[in-house]
PDB file of C-alpha atoms in Angstrom:
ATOM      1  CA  UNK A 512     -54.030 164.873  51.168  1.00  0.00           C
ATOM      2  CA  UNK A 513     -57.813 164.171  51.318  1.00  0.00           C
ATOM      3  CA  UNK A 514     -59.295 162.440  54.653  1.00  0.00           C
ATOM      4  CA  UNK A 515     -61.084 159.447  54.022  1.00  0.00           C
ATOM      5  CA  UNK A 516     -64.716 159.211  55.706  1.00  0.00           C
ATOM      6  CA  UNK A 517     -66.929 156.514  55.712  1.00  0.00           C
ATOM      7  CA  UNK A 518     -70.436 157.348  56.321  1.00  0.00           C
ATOM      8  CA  UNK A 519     -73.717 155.533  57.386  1.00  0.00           C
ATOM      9  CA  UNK A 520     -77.419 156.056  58.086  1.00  0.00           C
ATOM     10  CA  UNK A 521     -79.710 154.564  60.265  1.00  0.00           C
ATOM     11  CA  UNK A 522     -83.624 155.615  59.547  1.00  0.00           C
ATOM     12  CA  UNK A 523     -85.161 156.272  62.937  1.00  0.00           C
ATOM     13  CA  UNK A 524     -88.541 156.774  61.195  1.00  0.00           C
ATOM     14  CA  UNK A 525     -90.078 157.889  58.001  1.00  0.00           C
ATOM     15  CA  UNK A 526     -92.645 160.754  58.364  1.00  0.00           C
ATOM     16  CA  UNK A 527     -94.734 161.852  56.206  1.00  0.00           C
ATOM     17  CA  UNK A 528     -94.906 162.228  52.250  1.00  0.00           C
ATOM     18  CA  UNK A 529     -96.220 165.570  51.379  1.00  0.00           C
ATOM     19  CA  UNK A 530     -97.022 165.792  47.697  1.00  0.00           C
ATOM     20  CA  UNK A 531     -98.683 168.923  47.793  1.00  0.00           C
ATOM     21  CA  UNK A 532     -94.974 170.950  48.832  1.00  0.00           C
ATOM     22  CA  UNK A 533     -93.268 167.734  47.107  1.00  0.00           C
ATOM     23  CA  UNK A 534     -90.989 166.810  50.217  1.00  0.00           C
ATOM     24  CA  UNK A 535     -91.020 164.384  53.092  1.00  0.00           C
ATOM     25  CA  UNK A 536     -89.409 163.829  56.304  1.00  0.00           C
ATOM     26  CA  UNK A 537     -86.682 161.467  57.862  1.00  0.00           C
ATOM     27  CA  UNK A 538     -85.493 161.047  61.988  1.00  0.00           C
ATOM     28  CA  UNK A 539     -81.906 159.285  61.157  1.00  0.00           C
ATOM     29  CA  UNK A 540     -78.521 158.774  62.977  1.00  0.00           C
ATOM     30  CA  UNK A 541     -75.972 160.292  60.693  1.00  0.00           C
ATOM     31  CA  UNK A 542     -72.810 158.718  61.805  1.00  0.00           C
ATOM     32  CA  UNK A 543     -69.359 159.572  59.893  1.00  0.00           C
ATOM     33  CA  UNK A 544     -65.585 157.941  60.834  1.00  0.00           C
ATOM     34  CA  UNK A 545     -62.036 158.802  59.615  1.00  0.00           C
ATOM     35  CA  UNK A 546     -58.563 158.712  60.703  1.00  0.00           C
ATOM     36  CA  UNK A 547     -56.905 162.157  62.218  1.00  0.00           C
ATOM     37  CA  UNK A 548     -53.819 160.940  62.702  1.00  0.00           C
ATOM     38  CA  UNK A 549     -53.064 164.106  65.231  1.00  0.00           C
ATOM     39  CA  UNK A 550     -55.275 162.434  67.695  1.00  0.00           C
ATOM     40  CA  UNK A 551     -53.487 159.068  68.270  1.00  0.00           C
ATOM     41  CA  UNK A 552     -52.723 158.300  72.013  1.00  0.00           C
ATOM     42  CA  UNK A 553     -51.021 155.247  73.668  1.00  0.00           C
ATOM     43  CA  UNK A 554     -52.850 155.059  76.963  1.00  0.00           C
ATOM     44  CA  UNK A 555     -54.531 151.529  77.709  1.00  0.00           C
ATOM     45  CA  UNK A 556     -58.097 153.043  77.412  1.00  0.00           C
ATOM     46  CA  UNK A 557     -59.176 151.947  73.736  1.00  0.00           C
ATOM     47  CA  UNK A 558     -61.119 155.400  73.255  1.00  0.00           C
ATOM     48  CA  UNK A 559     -62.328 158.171  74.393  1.00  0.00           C
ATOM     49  CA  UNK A 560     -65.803 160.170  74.223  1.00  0.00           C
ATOM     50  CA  UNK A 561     -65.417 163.895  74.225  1.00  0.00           C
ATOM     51  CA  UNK A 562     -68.214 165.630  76.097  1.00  0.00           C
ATOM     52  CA  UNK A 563     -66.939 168.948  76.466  1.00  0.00           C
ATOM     53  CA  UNK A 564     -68.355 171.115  73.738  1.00  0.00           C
ATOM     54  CA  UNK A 565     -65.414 173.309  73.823  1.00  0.00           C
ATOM     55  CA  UNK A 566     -63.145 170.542  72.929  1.00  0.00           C
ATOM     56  CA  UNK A 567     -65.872 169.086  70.482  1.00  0.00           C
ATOM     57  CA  UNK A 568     -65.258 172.170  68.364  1.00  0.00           C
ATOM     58  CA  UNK A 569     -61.818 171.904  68.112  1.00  0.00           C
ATOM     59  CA  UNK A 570     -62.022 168.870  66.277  1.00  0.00           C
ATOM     60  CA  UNK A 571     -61.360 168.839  62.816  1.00  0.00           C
ATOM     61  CA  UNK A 572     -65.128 167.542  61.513  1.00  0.00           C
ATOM     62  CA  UNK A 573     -66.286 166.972  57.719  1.00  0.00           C
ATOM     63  CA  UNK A 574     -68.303 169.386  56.133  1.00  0.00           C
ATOM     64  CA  UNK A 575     -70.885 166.861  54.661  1.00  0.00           C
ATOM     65  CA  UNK A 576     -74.590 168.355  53.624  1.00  0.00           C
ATOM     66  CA  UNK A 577     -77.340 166.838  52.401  1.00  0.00           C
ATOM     67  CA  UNK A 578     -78.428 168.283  48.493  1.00  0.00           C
ATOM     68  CA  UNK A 579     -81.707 168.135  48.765  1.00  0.00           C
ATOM     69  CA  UNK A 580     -82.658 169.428  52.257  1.00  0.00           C
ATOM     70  CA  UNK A 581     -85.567 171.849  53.138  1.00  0.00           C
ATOM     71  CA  UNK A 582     -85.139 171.946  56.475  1.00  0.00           C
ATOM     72  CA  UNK A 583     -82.992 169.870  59.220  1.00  0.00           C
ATOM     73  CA  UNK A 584     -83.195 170.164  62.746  1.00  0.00           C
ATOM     74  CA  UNK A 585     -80.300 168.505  65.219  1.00  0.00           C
ATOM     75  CA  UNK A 586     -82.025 166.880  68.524  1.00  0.00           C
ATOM     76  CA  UNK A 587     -80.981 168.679  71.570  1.00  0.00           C
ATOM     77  CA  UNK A 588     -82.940 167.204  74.002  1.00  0.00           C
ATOM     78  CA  UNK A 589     -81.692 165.900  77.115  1.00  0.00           C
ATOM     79  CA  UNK A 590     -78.727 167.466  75.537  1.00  0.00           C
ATOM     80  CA  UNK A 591     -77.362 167.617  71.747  1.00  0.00           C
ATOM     81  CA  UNK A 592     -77.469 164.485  70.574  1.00  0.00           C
ATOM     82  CA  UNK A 593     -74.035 164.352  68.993  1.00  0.00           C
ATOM     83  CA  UNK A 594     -71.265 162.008  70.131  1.00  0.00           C
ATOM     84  CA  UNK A 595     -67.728 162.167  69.378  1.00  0.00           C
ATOM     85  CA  UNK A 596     -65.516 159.545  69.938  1.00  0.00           C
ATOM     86  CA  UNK A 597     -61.626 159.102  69.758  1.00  0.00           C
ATOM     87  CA  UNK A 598     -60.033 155.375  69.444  1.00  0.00           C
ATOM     88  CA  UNK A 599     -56.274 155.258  69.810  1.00  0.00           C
ATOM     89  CA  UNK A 600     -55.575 154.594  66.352  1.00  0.00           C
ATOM     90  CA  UNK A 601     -56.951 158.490  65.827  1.00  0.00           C
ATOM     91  CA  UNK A 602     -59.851 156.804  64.372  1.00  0.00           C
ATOM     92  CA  UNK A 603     -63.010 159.516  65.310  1.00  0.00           C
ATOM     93  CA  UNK A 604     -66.764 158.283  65.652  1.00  0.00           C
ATOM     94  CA  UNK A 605     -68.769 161.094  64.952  1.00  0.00           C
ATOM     95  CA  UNK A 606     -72.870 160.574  65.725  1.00  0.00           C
ATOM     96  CA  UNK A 607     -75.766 163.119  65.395  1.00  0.00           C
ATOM     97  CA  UNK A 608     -79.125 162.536  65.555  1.00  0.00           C
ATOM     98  CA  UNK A 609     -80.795 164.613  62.643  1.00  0.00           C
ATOM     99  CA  UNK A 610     -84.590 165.344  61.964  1.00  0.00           C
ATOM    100  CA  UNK A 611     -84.701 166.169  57.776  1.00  0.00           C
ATOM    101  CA  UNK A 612     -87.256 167.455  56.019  1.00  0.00           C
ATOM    102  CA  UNK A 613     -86.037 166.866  52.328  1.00  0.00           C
ATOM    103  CA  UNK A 614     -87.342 167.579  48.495  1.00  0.00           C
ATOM    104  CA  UNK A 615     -88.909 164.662  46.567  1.00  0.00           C
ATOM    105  CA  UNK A 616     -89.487 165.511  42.579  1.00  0.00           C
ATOM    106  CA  UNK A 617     -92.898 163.532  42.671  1.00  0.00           C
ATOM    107  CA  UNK A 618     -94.154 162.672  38.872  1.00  0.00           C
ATOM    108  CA  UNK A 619     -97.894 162.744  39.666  1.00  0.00           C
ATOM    109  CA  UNK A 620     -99.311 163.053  36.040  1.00  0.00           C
ATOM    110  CA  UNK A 621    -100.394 158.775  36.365  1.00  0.00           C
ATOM    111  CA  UNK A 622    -101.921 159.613  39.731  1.00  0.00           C
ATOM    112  CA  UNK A 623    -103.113 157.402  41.553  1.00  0.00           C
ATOM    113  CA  UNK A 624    -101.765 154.897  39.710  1.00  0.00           C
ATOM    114  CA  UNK A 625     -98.151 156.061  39.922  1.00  0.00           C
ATOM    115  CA  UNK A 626     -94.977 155.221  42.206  1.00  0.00           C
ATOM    116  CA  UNK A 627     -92.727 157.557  43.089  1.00  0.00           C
ATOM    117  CA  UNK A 628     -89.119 157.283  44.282  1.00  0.00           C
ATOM    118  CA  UNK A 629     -87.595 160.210  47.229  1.00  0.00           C
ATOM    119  CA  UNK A 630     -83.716 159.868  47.430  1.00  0.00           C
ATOM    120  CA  UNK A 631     -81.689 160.961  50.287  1.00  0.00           C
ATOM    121  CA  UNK A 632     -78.696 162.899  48.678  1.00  0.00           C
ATOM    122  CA  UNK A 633     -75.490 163.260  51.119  1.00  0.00           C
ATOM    123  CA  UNK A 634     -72.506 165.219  49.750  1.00  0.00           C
ATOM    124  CA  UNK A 635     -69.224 167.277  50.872  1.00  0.00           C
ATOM    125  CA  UNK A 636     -67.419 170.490  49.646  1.00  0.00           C
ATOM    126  CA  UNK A 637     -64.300 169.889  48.014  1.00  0.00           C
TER     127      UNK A 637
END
């Protein structure tokens, strides 16, 4: 059966528009949630944040890409900037901090009297 995940984005800040390579650049907070019923717990703490990397890797994580990406960079500084949290319910927070450099089909043949649109594509294998 397929997992569920909900997804959201939060723009950090919108760098620059290059027209000449066609592409321009994003600092967002990918953040993704879904049920893994395997991790439910009935402790009184209401979640948990995994820290450990090795335990971070064991846990079953969705394989979502963006489309039309040139080039992404996770943040890694303090530390990586990923959080993964566990409610009781098995619900899991999962948080990265992502730098994107992405494509952007301008039409520049009205230029500079044009207006162009760059979309953010986010997908997952099935």
């Amino acid at each position: 059966q397929a997992t569920t995940v909900k997804a959201q984005m939060f723009i950090n800040s919108f760098g620059s528009l290059n027209a000449a390579n066609m592409d321009y650049s994003i600092d967002v907070f990918l953040r993704q949630s879904w049920v893994d019923p395997r991790l439910r717990y009935n402790l009184t703490r209401p979640h948990f944040t995994i820290t450990d990397p090795r335990i971070r890797k064991k846990i079953w994580k969705p394989d979502t890409y963006f489309n039309n990406v040139k080039d992404a960079k996770v943040h890694q500084v303090t530390m990586p900037n990923i959080l993964i949290r566990v409610h009781k319910t098995g619900q899991v927070l999962y948080s990265m901090r992502i730098t994107l450099k992405l494509a952007c089909n301008m039409q520049l043949q009205n230029f500079p009297f044009d207006a162009q649109q760059c979309f953010t594509s986010l997908a997952s294998c099935k």
